[in-house]
Amino acid sequence: MIWNSEQQAAYHASVNFAQSHLNSDLRRLDRNSEFDPEKWQRCADFGVFAWCMPKAYGGREIDIVTTVRQFEGLGYGCRDNGFTLGINGQVWAVQEPLLTFGSDAQKQKYLSALCNGTMIAAHGMTELGSGSDAFSLKTTAEKVQDGYVLNGSKHYVGMAPVADMSLIFANTNPSAGNWGVSVFIVEKGFDGYHAGKPIEKMGLRSNPTGSIELTDCFVPEENRLGPEGIGVSLFNQSMDWERGFIFSSHVGSMARQLEQCISYAQNRQQFGQPIGKFQAISHRIVEMKQRLDNARAMLYRVAELKDNDQSATLEASLAKLQIAEAFCENSMDSIRIHGALGYMSDEEIERDLRDATGGVLYSGTSDIQKNIVAQLLGL
């Protein structure tokens, strides 16, 4: 990509903001699996959640390519991959579906609050029995007077323990199969809604993950997102956004990671010379650079398609697959380049590997992305 002066200025502003405001207490937050709401609000005040949203709902109406570039800058400047993942998850998996399928009243109420940081959102699709097989979900929504009664459980939901509202997928007509799934905006204050405690996990520990229990939870009819049975269409369209861009900040992390490895290889001396002079190190760094450039190219290919209102299902799956796998491989190479130093938690190098591992699982595993691409290629 060739960036214009405004895009470059926006990128550097994001980097400077993240470096100045988002890197405090990372060891403690990681160790204790803590979410920092003050940092979240700082991001809202900086405009992060509003970048690509319409001005009518408190947004700034920035094009997608520039928005993604800003999210990359956020990841370069912020060393907390879990926190930036939570931000990207809300923007791409909740705000974009609300923008596309929501009524004007829903957008005025929820998008405005999400943009200014007064609400935090989660995306409730996954259940214990429906992970990769997403539409085998068991949560039901029974039509009653003036609304619906929801019963069921959602699991492994990012931001669920702190979310003020969630998009919940539920069966309104189980006999219709996939086409009987509808989507609801469920607030944490609704009777029968209960968010579980954060689940301790390997990485992304500042991004609280937990369950949502729905027990005779009444949801007003005006909180149904789109018509009944829209679940498949909404999910598939929203996956273009989520899979395409949820790793935007991780690309920035990979760029920072590469620079750190180059600097270390230039300055670390062994056998009378910088370790970067050894092919075992220099070739590894070249491969890191190659993976980063491929990941970045795929990310912005999806962004260009979305800016032109084009479908990007195949390209989004390829981008998700490439970036997830590349971040894992680069994080392992970073540890190997730094040796014992990279294995020590104090250096905050090994955390990238723990964070990156989750990327090959959530939003559809790498194997699922390959299945999607193969099917779209006619196989």
mmCIF file of C-alpha atoms in Angstrom:
data_model
loop_
_atom_site.group_PDB
_atom_site.id
_atom_site.type_symbol
_atom_site.label_atom_id
_atom_site.label_comp_id
_atom_site.label_asym_id
_atom_site.label_seq_id
_atom_site.Cartn_x
_atom_site.Cartn_y
_atom_site.Cartn_z
ATOM 1 C CA MET A 1 0.000 0.000 0.000
ATOM 2 C CA ILE A 2 1.014 3.581 -0.666
ATOM 3 C CA TRP A 3 -0.241 5.814 2.122
ATOM 4 C CA ASN A 4 -1.179 9.442 1.665
ATOM 5 C CA SER A 5 -0.115 12.083 4.166
ATOM 6 C CA GLU A 6 -3.426 11.977 6.066
ATOM 7 C CA GLN A 7 -3.272 8.199 6.463
ATOM 8 C CA GLN A 8 0.316 8.379 7.661
ATOM 9 C CA ALA A 9 -0.577 11.097 10.154
ATOM 10 C CA ALA A 10 -3.493 9.008 11.442
ATOM 11 C CA TYR A 11 -1.238 5.962 11.787
ATOM 12 C CA HIS A 12 1.403 7.820 13.769
ATOM 13 C CA ALA A 13 -1.240 9.435 15.965
ATOM 14 C CA SER A 14 -2.527 5.963 16.847
ATOM 15 C CA VAL A 15 0.989 4.709 17.572
ATOM 16 C CA ASN A 16 1.760 7.686 19.807
ATOM 17 C CA PHE A 17 -1.560 7.405 21.642
ATOM 18 C CA ALA A 18 -1.089 3.682 22.310
ATOM 19 C CA GLN A 19 2.521 4.051 23.433
ATOM 20 C CA SER A 20 1.588 6.878 25.793
ATOM 21 C CA HIS A 21 -1.659 5.561 27.264
ATOM 22 C CA LEU A 22 -2.041 1.780 26.877
ATOM 23 C CA ASN A 23 1.144 0.109 28.126
ATOM 24 C CA SER A 24 1.044 0.562 31.893
ATOM 25 C CA ASP A 25 0.889 -2.428 34.269
ATOM 26 C CA LEU A 26 0.892 -5.030 31.484
ATOM 27 C CA ARG A 27 2.657 -7.695 33.547
ATOM 28 C CA ARG A 28 0.146 -7.321 36.363
ATOM 29 C CA LEU A 29 -2.866 -7.318 34.032
ATOM 30 C CA ASP A 30 -1.571 -10.425 32.278
ATOM 31 C CA ARG A 31 -0.702 -12.245 35.491
ATOM 32 C CA ASN A 32 -4.059 -11.479 37.129
ATOM 33 C CA SER A 33 -6.201 -11.720 33.975
ATOM 34 C CA GLU A 34 -7.441 -8.165 34.538
ATOM 35 C CA PHE A 35 -9.333 -5.893 32.184
ATOM 36 C CA ASP A 36 -8.630 -2.160 32.473
ATOM 37 C CA PRO A 37 -11.820 -0.106 31.916
ATOM 38 C CA GLU A 38 -9.919 3.185 32.194
ATOM 39 C CA LYS A 39 -7.820 2.308 29.147
ATOM 40 C CA TRP A 40 -10.986 1.331 27.292
ATOM 41 C CA GLN A 41 -12.469 4.749 27.988
ATOM 42 C CA ARG A 42 -9.242 6.429 26.891
ATOM 43 C CA CYS A 43 -9.604 4.635 23.577
ATOM 44 C CA ALA A 44 -13.208 5.811 23.277
ATOM 45 C CA ASP A 45 -12.164 9.393 24.032
ATOM 46 C CA PHE A 46 -9.456 9.111 21.376
ATOM 47 C CA GLY A 47 -12.150 8.018 18.905
ATOM 48 C CA VAL A 48 -11.131 4.395 18.338
ATOM 49 C CA PHE A 49 -14.671 2.989 18.378
ATOM 50 C CA ALA A 50 -15.951 5.833 16.194
ATOM 51 C CA TRP A 51 -13.389 5.764 13.391
ATOM 52 C CA CYS A 52 -15.475 4.000 10.733
ATOM 53 C CA MET A 53 -18.939 4.715 12.140
ATOM 54 C CA PRO A 54 -21.366 7.326 10.704
ATOM 55 C CA LYS A 55 -21.403 10.782 12.214
ATOM 56 C CA ALA A 56 -25.111 10.389 12.972
ATOM 57 C CA TYR A 57 -24.166 7.957 15.751
ATOM 58 C CA GLY A 58 -21.110 9.763 17.056
ATOM 59 C CA GLY A 59 -18.741 8.332 14.451
ATOM 60 C CA ARG A 60 -16.062 9.946 12.314
ATOM 61 C CA GLU A 61 -16.866 8.290 8.949
ATOM 62 C CA ILE A 62 -13.280 7.344 8.147
ATOM 63 C CA ASP A 63 -12.843 4.948 5.223
ATOM 64 C CA ILE A 64 -12.035 1.313 5.993
ATOM 65 C CA VAL A 65 -8.462 1.300 4.649
ATOM 66 C CA THR A 66 -7.533 4.270 6.832
ATOM 67 C CA THR A 67 -9.377 2.787 9.809
ATOM 68 C CA VAL A 68 -7.504 -0.490 9.461
ATOM 69 C CA ARG A 69 -4.240 1.445 9.176
ATOM 70 C CA GLN A 70 -5.078 3.184 12.469
ATOM 71 C CA PHE A 71 -5.837 -0.170 14.119
ATOM 72 C CA GLU A 72 -2.474 -1.434 12.885
ATOM 73 C CA GLY A 73 -0.865 1.586 14.526
ATOM 74 C CA LEU A 74 -2.751 0.831 17.726
ATOM 75 C CA GLY A 75 -1.269 -2.693 17.726
ATOM 76 C CA TYR A 76 2.223 -1.412 17.004
ATOM 77 C CA GLY A 77 2.068 1.016 19.908
ATOM 78 C CA CYS A 78 0.170 -1.150 22.422
ATOM 79 C CA ARG A 79 1.955 -4.288 23.648
ATOM 80 C CA ASP A 80 -1.269 -5.759 25.066
ATOM 81 C CA ASN A 81 -2.667 -8.005 22.320
ATOM 82 C CA GLY A 82 -5.648 -9.064 24.421
ATOM 83 C CA PHE A 83 -6.778 -5.492 24.917
ATOM 84 C CA THR A 84 -6.503 -4.561 21.234
ATOM 85 C CA LEU A 85 -8.307 -7.782 20.288
ATOM 86 C CA GLY A 86 -11.217 -6.772 22.519
ATOM 87 C CA ILE A 87 -11.415 -3.409 20.774
ATOM 88 C CA ASN A 88 -11.335 -4.947 17.306
ATOM 89 C CA GLY A 89 -13.875 -7.566 18.337
ATOM 90 C CA GLN A 90 -16.409 -4.932 19.352
ATOM 91 C CA VAL A 91 -15.945 -2.781 16.262
ATOM 92 C CA TRP A 92 -16.031 -5.540 13.663
ATOM 93 C CA ALA A 93 -18.239 -8.233 15.252
ATOM 94 C CA VAL A 94 -20.825 -6.029 16.991
ATOM 95 C CA GLN A 95 -20.817 -2.456 15.713
ATOM 96 C CA GLU A 96 -20.708 -3.367 12.016
ATOM 97 C CA PRO A 97 -23.669 -5.809 12.263
ATOM 98 C CA LEU A 98 -25.602 -3.171 14.218
ATOM 99 C CA LEU A 99 -24.825 -0.622 11.532
ATOM 100 C CA THR A 100 -25.922 -2.944 8.723
ATOM 101 C CA PHE A 101 -28.977 -4.624 10.241
ATOM 102 C CA GLY A 102 -30.090 -2.356 13.080
ATOM 103 C CA SER A 103 -33.097 -0.055 13.082
ATOM 104 C CA ASP A 104 -32.442 3.653 13.415
ATOM 105 C CA ALA A 105 -33.619 3.494 17.035
ATOM 106 C CA GLN A 106 -31.225 0.614 17.769
ATOM 107 C CA LYS A 107 -28.337 2.465 16.168
ATOM 108 C CA GLN A 108 -29.107 5.678 18.004
ATOM 109 C CA LYS A 109 -29.254 3.863 21.334
ATOM 110 C CA TYR A 110 -26.486 1.287 21.042
ATOM 111 C CA LEU A 111 -24.037 2.476 18.389
ATOM 112 C CA SER A 112 -23.805 5.906 19.985
ATOM 113 C CA ALA A 113 -23.091 4.357 23.389
ATOM 114 C CA LEU A 114 -20.511 1.950 21.952
ATOM 115 C CA CYS A 115 -18.748 4.763 20.102
ATOM 116 C CA ASN A 116 -18.438 6.971 23.191
ATOM 117 C CA GLY A 117 -17.418 4.134 25.514
ATOM 118 C CA THR A 118 -20.436 4.180 27.826
ATOM 119 C CA MET A 119 -21.262 0.618 26.733
ATOM 120 C CA ILE A 120 -19.081 -2.430 26.059
ATOM 121 C CA ALA A 121 -20.357 -5.204 23.793
ATOM 122 C CA ALA A 122 -19.880 -8.925 23.236
ATOM 123 C CA HIS A 123 -20.775 -11.318 20.401
ATOM 124 C CA GLY A 124 -22.665 -14.374 21.673
ATOM 125 C CA MET A 125 -22.638 -17.187 19.124
ATOM 126 C CA THR A 126 -20.497 -20.044 20.468
ATOM 127 C CA GLU A 127 -21.928 -22.757 22.711
ATOM 128 C CA LEU A 128 -20.324 -25.822 24.260
ATOM 129 C CA GLY A 129 -21.838 -28.008 21.546
ATOM 130 C CA SER A 130 -21.525 -25.545 18.665
ATOM 131 C CA GLY A 131 -18.056 -24.200 17.986
ATOM 132 C CA SER A 132 -16.939 -24.824 14.418
ATOM 133 C CA ASP A 133 -20.451 -26.150 13.721
ATOM 134 C CA ALA A 134 -21.812 -22.735 14.631
ATOM 135 C CA PHE A 135 -25.471 -23.223 13.740
ATOM 136 C CA SER A 136 -25.996 -26.347 15.812
ATOM 137 C CA LEU A 137 -26.710 -23.964 18.687
ATOM 138 C CA LYS A 138 -29.330 -24.899 21.303
ATOM 139 C CA THR A 139 -30.277 -21.473 22.681
ATOM 140 C CA THR A 140 -33.957 -20.756 22.014
ATOM 141 C CA ALA A 141 -36.059 -17.620 21.742
ATOM 142 C CA GLU A 142 -39.790 -18.214 22.221
ATOM 143 C CA LYS A 143 -42.147 -15.541 20.909
ATOM 144 C CA VAL A 144 -44.387 -14.074 23.600
ATOM 145 C CA GLN A 145 -46.417 -10.911 23.877
ATOM 146 C CA ASP A 146 -44.258 -7.847 23.128
ATOM 147 C CA GLY A 147 -41.043 -9.843 22.829
ATOM 148 C CA TYR A 148 -39.189 -13.105 23.295
ATOM 149 C CA VAL A 149 -38.085 -15.354 26.140
ATOM 150 C CA LEU A 150 -34.533 -16.638 25.705
ATOM 151 C CA ASN A 151 -33.102 -19.778 27.281
ATOM 152 C CA GLY A 152 -29.629 -21.202 26.776
ATOM 153 C CA SER A 153 -25.933 -20.700 27.360
ATOM 154 C CA LYS A 154 -23.134 -19.068 25.390
ATOM 155 C CA HIS A 155 -19.532 -19.977 26.094
ATOM 156 C CA TYR A 156 -16.017 -18.699 25.360
ATOM 157 C CA VAL A 157 -17.438 -15.233 24.702
ATOM 158 C CA GLY A 158 -14.814 -12.510 24.578
ATOM 159 C CA MET A 159 -15.625 -9.521 26.834
ATOM 160 C CA ALA A 160 -18.727 -11.277 28.233
ATOM 161 C CA PRO A 161 -17.833 -10.717 31.926
ATOM 162 C CA VAL A 162 -17.676 -6.927 31.419
ATOM 163 C CA ALA A 163 -20.130 -6.431 28.543
ATOM 164 C CA ASP A 164 -23.135 -4.129 28.945
ATOM 165 C CA MET A 165 -24.895 -5.705 25.968
ATOM 166 C CA SER A 166 -24.455 -8.747 23.751
ATOM 167 C CA LEU A 167 -25.594 -9.899 20.333
ATOM 168 C CA ILE A 168 -27.198 -13.262 21.066
ATOM 169 C CA PHE A 169 -27.965 -15.840 18.366
ATOM 170 C CA ALA A 170 -30.981 -18.017 19.227
ATOM 171 C CA ASN A 171 -33.436 -20.371 17.566
ATOM 172 C CA THR A 172 -36.847 -18.797 16.977
ATOM 173 C CA ASN A 173 -37.944 -21.653 14.698
ATOM 174 C CA PRO A 174 -35.878 -24.806 15.348
ATOM 175 C CA SER A 175 -37.769 -26.752 12.661
ATOM 176 C CA ALA A 176 -36.358 -24.388 10.020
ATOM 177 C CA GLY A 177 -32.775 -25.421 10.754
ATOM 178 C CA ASN A 178 -30.174 -22.739 10.062
ATOM 179 C CA TRP A 179 -32.873 -20.425 8.727
ATOM 180 C CA GLY A 180 -34.666 -20.437 12.053
ATOM 181 C CA VAL A 181 -31.892 -18.558 13.870
ATOM 182 C CA SER A 182 -32.503 -14.949 14.880
ATOM 183 C CA VAL A 183 -30.340 -12.328 16.612
ATOM 184 C CA PHE A 184 -31.126 -10.254 19.693
ATOM 185 C CA ILE A 185 -29.577 -7.285 21.468
ATOM 186 C CA VAL A 186 -29.558 -8.383 25.100
ATOM 187 C CA GLU A 187 -28.569 -5.983 27.870
ATOM 188 C CA LYS A 188 -26.891 -7.172 31.052
ATOM 189 C CA GLY A 189 -29.693 -5.643 33.118
ATOM 190 C CA PHE A 190 -32.407 -7.790 31.565
ATOM 191 C CA ASP A 191 -33.974 -10.285 33.981
ATOM 192 C CA GLY A 192 -32.591 -13.774 33.419
ATOM 193 C CA TYR A 193 -29.268 -12.576 31.952
ATOM 194 C CA HIS A 194 -26.175 -13.662 33.837
ATOM 195 C CA ALA A 195 -22.538 -13.296 32.785
ATOM 196 C CA GLY A 196 -20.111 -15.760 34.357
ATOM 197 C CA LYS A 197 -16.735 -14.981 35.851
ATOM 198 C CA PRO A 198 -13.712 -14.684 33.540
ATOM 199 C CA ILE A 199 -12.176 -18.009 32.527
ATOM 200 C CA GLU A 200 -8.434 -18.249 33.040
ATOM 201 C CA LYS A 201 -6.704 -18.922 29.747
ATOM 202 C CA MET A 202 -3.259 -19.286 28.189
ATOM 203 C CA GLY A 203 -3.013 -15.874 26.547
ATOM 204 C CA LEU A 204 -4.978 -12.710 25.726
ATOM 205 C CA ARG A 205 -5.511 -12.593 29.466
ATOM 206 C CA SER A 206 -6.481 -8.908 29.681
ATOM 207 C CA ASN A 207 -9.435 -9.705 27.415
ATOM 208 C CA PRO A 208 -11.977 -11.309 29.797
ATOM 209 C CA THR A 209 -13.647 -14.389 28.354
ATOM 210 C CA GLY A 210 -16.608 -16.115 29.919
ATOM 211 C CA SER A 211 -20.120 -17.503 29.592
ATOM 212 C CA ILE A 212 -23.554 -15.934 29.259
ATOM 213 C CA GLU A 213 -26.471 -17.757 30.872
ATOM 214 C CA LEU A 214 -29.993 -16.952 29.716
ATOM 215 C CA THR A 215 -32.782 -18.230 31.969
ATOM 216 C CA ASP A 216 -36.280 -17.142 30.954
ATOM 217 C CA CYS A 217 -34.672 -13.900 29.831
ATOM 218 C CA PHE A 218 -37.290 -11.543 28.402
ATOM 219 C CA VAL A 219 -36.091 -9.457 25.447
ATOM 220 C CA PRO A 220 -38.395 -6.755 24.034
ATOM 221 C CA GLU A 221 -39.368 -7.179 20.390
ATOM 222 C CA GLU A 222 -37.632 -3.930 19.503
ATOM 223 C CA ASN A 223 -34.361 -5.597 20.525
ATOM 224 C CA ARG A 224 -34.519 -8.206 17.797
ATOM 225 C CA LEU A 225 -31.822 -7.303 15.283
ATOM 226 C CA GLY A 226 -33.367 -7.548 11.834
ATOM 227 C CA PRO A 227 -36.260 -9.891 10.995
ATOM 228 C CA GLU A 228 -36.697 -13.401 12.350
ATOM 229 C CA GLY A 229 -34.499 -15.991 10.645
ATOM 230 C CA ILE A 230 -31.782 -13.520 9.664
ATOM 231 C CA GLY A 231 -29.117 -15.271 11.755
ATOM 232 C CA VAL A 232 -27.321 -17.029 8.885
ATOM 233 C CA SER A 233 -27.228 -13.948 6.663
ATOM 234 C CA LEU A 234 -26.155 -11.680 9.494
ATOM 235 C CA PHE A 235 -23.482 -14.091 10.705
ATOM 236 C CA ASN A 236 -22.027 -14.694 7.247
ATOM 237 C CA GLN A 237 -21.920 -11.008 6.379
ATOM 238 C CA SER A 238 -20.469 -10.028 9.753
ATOM 239 C CA MET A 239 -17.738 -12.662 9.341
ATOM 240 C CA ASP A 240 -16.403 -10.700 6.363
ATOM 241 C CA TRP A 241 -15.733 -7.886 8.813
ATOM 242 C CA GLU A 242 -14.631 -9.961 11.784
ATOM 243 C CA ARG A 243 -12.313 -12.401 9.997
ATOM 244 C CA GLY A 244 -11.037 -9.701 7.698
ATOM 245 C CA PHE A 245 -10.089 -7.147 10.338
ATOM 246 C CA ILE A 246 -10.085 -8.588 13.848
ATOM 247 C CA PHE A 247 -6.319 -9.108 13.451
ATOM 248 C CA SER A 248 -5.645 -5.542 12.258
ATOM 249 C CA SER A 249 -3.795 -4.677 15.459
ATOM 250 C CA HIS A 250 -1.927 -7.997 15.457
ATOM 251 C CA VAL A 251 -0.288 -6.927 12.184
ATOM 252 C CA GLY A 252 1.027 -3.895 14.048
ATOM 253 C CA SER A 253 2.284 -6.209 16.801
ATOM 254 C CA MET A 254 4.139 -8.272 14.206
ATOM 255 C CA ALA A 255 5.813 -5.127 12.843
ATOM 256 C CA ARG A 256 6.969 -4.090 16.314
ATOM 257 C CA GLN A 257 8.105 -7.649 16.987
ATOM 258 C CA LEU A 258 10.206 -7.696 13.808
ATOM 259 C CA GLU A 259 11.909 -4.398 14.635
ATOM 260 C CA GLN A 260 12.718 -5.667 18.119
ATOM 261 C CA CYS A 261 14.294 -8.826 16.696
ATOM 262 C CA ILE A 262 16.373 -6.887 14.166
ATOM 263 C CA SER A 263 17.662 -4.557 16.869
ATOM 264 C CA TYR A 264 18.550 -7.475 19.139
ATOM 265 C CA ALA A 265 20.291 -9.339 16.321
ATOM 266 C CA GLN A 266 22.364 -6.253 15.529
ATOM 267 C CA ASN A 267 23.475 -5.692 19.116
ATOM 268 C CA ARG A 268 23.755 -9.150 20.688
ATOM 269 C CA GLN A 269 27.343 -10.405 20.343
ATOM 270 C CA GLN A 270 28.363 -14.073 20.243
ATOM 271 C CA PHE A 271 31.615 -15.590 18.950
ATOM 272 C CA GLY A 272 32.953 -12.091 18.326
ATOM 273 C CA GLN A 273 30.181 -10.790 16.055
ATOM 274 C CA PRO A 274 26.503 -9.722 16.091
ATOM 275 C CA ILE A 275 24.223 -12.751 16.004
ATOM 276 C CA GLY A 276 22.503 -11.278 12.954
ATOM 277 C CA LYS A 277 25.587 -12.276 10.949
ATOM 278 C CA PHE A 278 24.715 -15.937 11.460
ATOM 279 C CA GLN A 279 22.414 -17.330 8.786
ATOM 280 C CA ALA A 280 20.353 -19.203 11.361
ATOM 281 C CA ILE A 281 19.320 -15.811 12.748
ATOM 282 C CA SER A 282 19.243 -13.688 9.598
ATOM 283 C CA HIS A 283 17.192 -16.205 7.622
ATOM 284 C CA ARG A 284 14.694 -16.440 10.463
ATOM 285 C CA ILE A 285 14.305 -12.657 10.436
ATOM 286 C CA VAL A 286 13.845 -12.653 6.653
ATOM 287 C CA GLU A 287 11.044 -15.189 7.047
ATOM 288 C CA MET A 288 9.439 -12.998 9.720
ATOM 289 C CA LYS A 289 9.534 -10.058 7.315
ATOM 290 C CA GLN A 290 8.033 -12.135 4.519
ATOM 291 C CA ARG A 291 5.163 -13.335 6.714
ATOM 292 C CA LEU A 292 4.479 -9.800 7.913
ATOM 293 C CA ASP A 293 4.343 -8.367 4.389
ATOM 294 C CA ASN A 294 2.052 -11.154 3.195
ATOM 295 C CA ALA A 295 -0.223 -10.648 6.194
ATOM 296 C CA ARG A 296 -0.364 -6.896 5.643
ATOM 297 C CA ALA A 297 -1.107 -7.294 1.935
ATOM 298 C CA MET A 298 -4.010 -9.642 2.616
ATOM 299 C CA LEU A 299 -5.387 -7.382 5.349
ATOM 300 C CA TYR A 300 -5.529 -4.348 3.089
ATOM 301 C CA ARG A 301 -6.882 -6.295 0.144
ATOM 302 C CA VAL A 302 -9.969 -7.018 2.267
ATOM 303 C CA ALA A 303 -10.122 -3.375 3.362
ATOM 304 C CA GLU A 304 -10.096 -2.158 -0.250
ATOM 305 C CA LEU A 305 -12.890 -4.578 -1.152
ATOM 306 C CA LYS A 306 -15.047 -3.398 1.761
ATOM 307 C CA ASP A 307 -14.413 0.248 0.893
ATOM 308 C CA ASN A 308 -15.864 -0.585 -2.530
ATOM 309 C CA ASP A 309 -18.886 -2.407 -1.033
ATOM 310 C CA GLN A 310 -17.748 -5.745 -2.413
ATOM 311 C CA SER A 311 -18.054 -9.181 -0.854
ATOM 312 C CA ALA A 312 -14.812 -10.428 0.682
ATOM 313 C CA THR A 313 -15.707 -13.838 2.088
ATOM 314 C CA LEU A 314 -12.839 -15.700 0.439
ATOM 315 C CA GLU A 315 -10.341 -12.901 0.977
ATOM 316 C CA ALA A 316 -11.349 -12.444 4.638
ATOM 317 C CA SER A 317 -10.834 -16.152 5.350
ATOM 318 C CA LEU A 318 -7.442 -16.061 3.634
ATOM 319 C CA ALA A 319 -6.442 -12.979 5.616
ATOM 320 C CA LYS A 320 -7.534 -14.532 8.897
ATOM 321 C CA LEU A 321 -5.673 -17.742 8.088
ATOM 322 C CA GLN A 322 -2.497 -15.960 6.993
ATOM 323 C CA ILE A 323 -2.279 -13.499 9.876
ATOM 324 C CA ALA A 324 -3.143 -16.041 12.573
ATOM 325 C CA GLU A 325 -0.545 -18.533 11.427
ATOM 326 C CA ALA A 326 2.069 -15.850 10.703
ATOM 327 C CA PHE A 327 1.726 -14.267 14.148
ATOM 328 C CA CYS A 328 2.234 -17.680 15.759
ATOM 329 C CA GLU A 329 5.321 -18.479 13.687
ATOM 330 C CA ASN A 330 6.840 -15.030 14.126
ATOM 331 C CA SER A 331 6.268 -15.159 17.868
ATOM 332 C CA MET A 332 8.073 -18.489 18.101
ATOM 333 C CA ASP A 333 10.931 -17.148 15.984
ATOM 334 C CA SER A 334 11.148 -14.086 18.220
ATOM 335 C CA ILE A 335 11.664 -16.309 21.260
ATOM 336 C CA ARG A 336 14.304 -18.360 19.444
ATOM 337 C CA ILE A 337 16.172 -15.252 18.336
ATOM 338 C CA HIS A 338 16.223 -13.879 21.888
ATOM 339 C CA GLY A 339 17.117 -17.277 23.375
ATOM 340 C CA ALA A 340 16.735 -17.590 27.137
ATOM 341 C CA LEU A 341 15.896 -13.888 27.343
ATOM 342 C CA GLY A 342 12.840 -14.448 25.158
ATOM 343 C CA TYR A 343 11.614 -17.221 27.445
ATOM 344 C CA MET A 344 11.617 -14.985 30.533
ATOM 345 C CA SER A 345 8.298 -13.336 31.356
ATOM 346 C CA ASP A 346 9.937 -10.096 32.497
ATOM 347 C CA GLU A 347 10.933 -9.306 28.900
ATOM 348 C CA GLU A 348 7.318 -9.557 27.654
ATOM 349 C CA ILE A 349 8.426 -11.508 24.574
ATOM 350 C CA GLU A 350 6.927 -14.894 25.408
ATOM 351 C CA ARG A 351 3.521 -13.261 25.955
ATOM 352 C CA ASP A 352 3.167 -12.677 22.219
ATOM 353 C CA LEU A 353 3.337 -16.420 21.598
ATOM 354 C CA ARG A 354 0.708 -17.133 24.225
ATOM 355 C CA ASP A 355 -1.512 -14.444 22.710
ATOM 356 C CA ALA A 356 -0.927 -15.517 19.119
ATOM 357 C CA THR A 357 -1.897 -19.143 19.770
ATOM 358 C CA GLY A 358 -5.527 -18.207 20.334
ATOM 359 C CA GLY A 359 -5.703 -16.694 16.865
ATOM 360 C CA VAL A 360 -5.674 -20.076 15.138
ATOM 361 C CA LEU A 361 -8.822 -20.988 17.111
ATOM 362 C CA TYR A 362 -11.260 -18.103 17.545
ATOM 363 C CA SER A 363 -13.398 -16.616 14.725
ATOM 364 C CA GLY A 364 -13.105 -19.976 13.004
ATOM 365 C CA THR A 365 -10.058 -22.221 13.303
ATOM 366 C CA SER A 366 -7.365 -22.258 10.635
ATOM 367 C CA ASP A 367 -8.761 -25.565 9.397
ATOM 368 C CA ILE A 368 -12.236 -24.059 9.070
ATOM 369 C CA GLN A 369 -10.798 -21.161 7.053
ATOM 370 C CA LYS A 370 -9.195 -23.678 4.692
ATOM 371 C CA ASN A 371 -12.541 -25.461 4.353
ATOM 372 C CA ILE A 372 -14.276 -22.170 3.501
ATOM 373 C CA VAL A 373 -11.682 -21.209 0.904
ATOM 374 C CA ALA A 374 -11.692 -24.684 -0.648
ATOM 375 C CA GLN A 375 -15.481 -24.593 -0.969
ATOM 376 C CA LEU A 376 -15.409 -21.128 -2.544
ATOM 377 C CA LEU A 377 -12.836 -22.428 -5.048
ATOM 378 C CA GLY A 378 -15.300 -25.113 -6.063
ATOM 379 C CA LEU A 379 -13.662 -28.042 -4.263
#
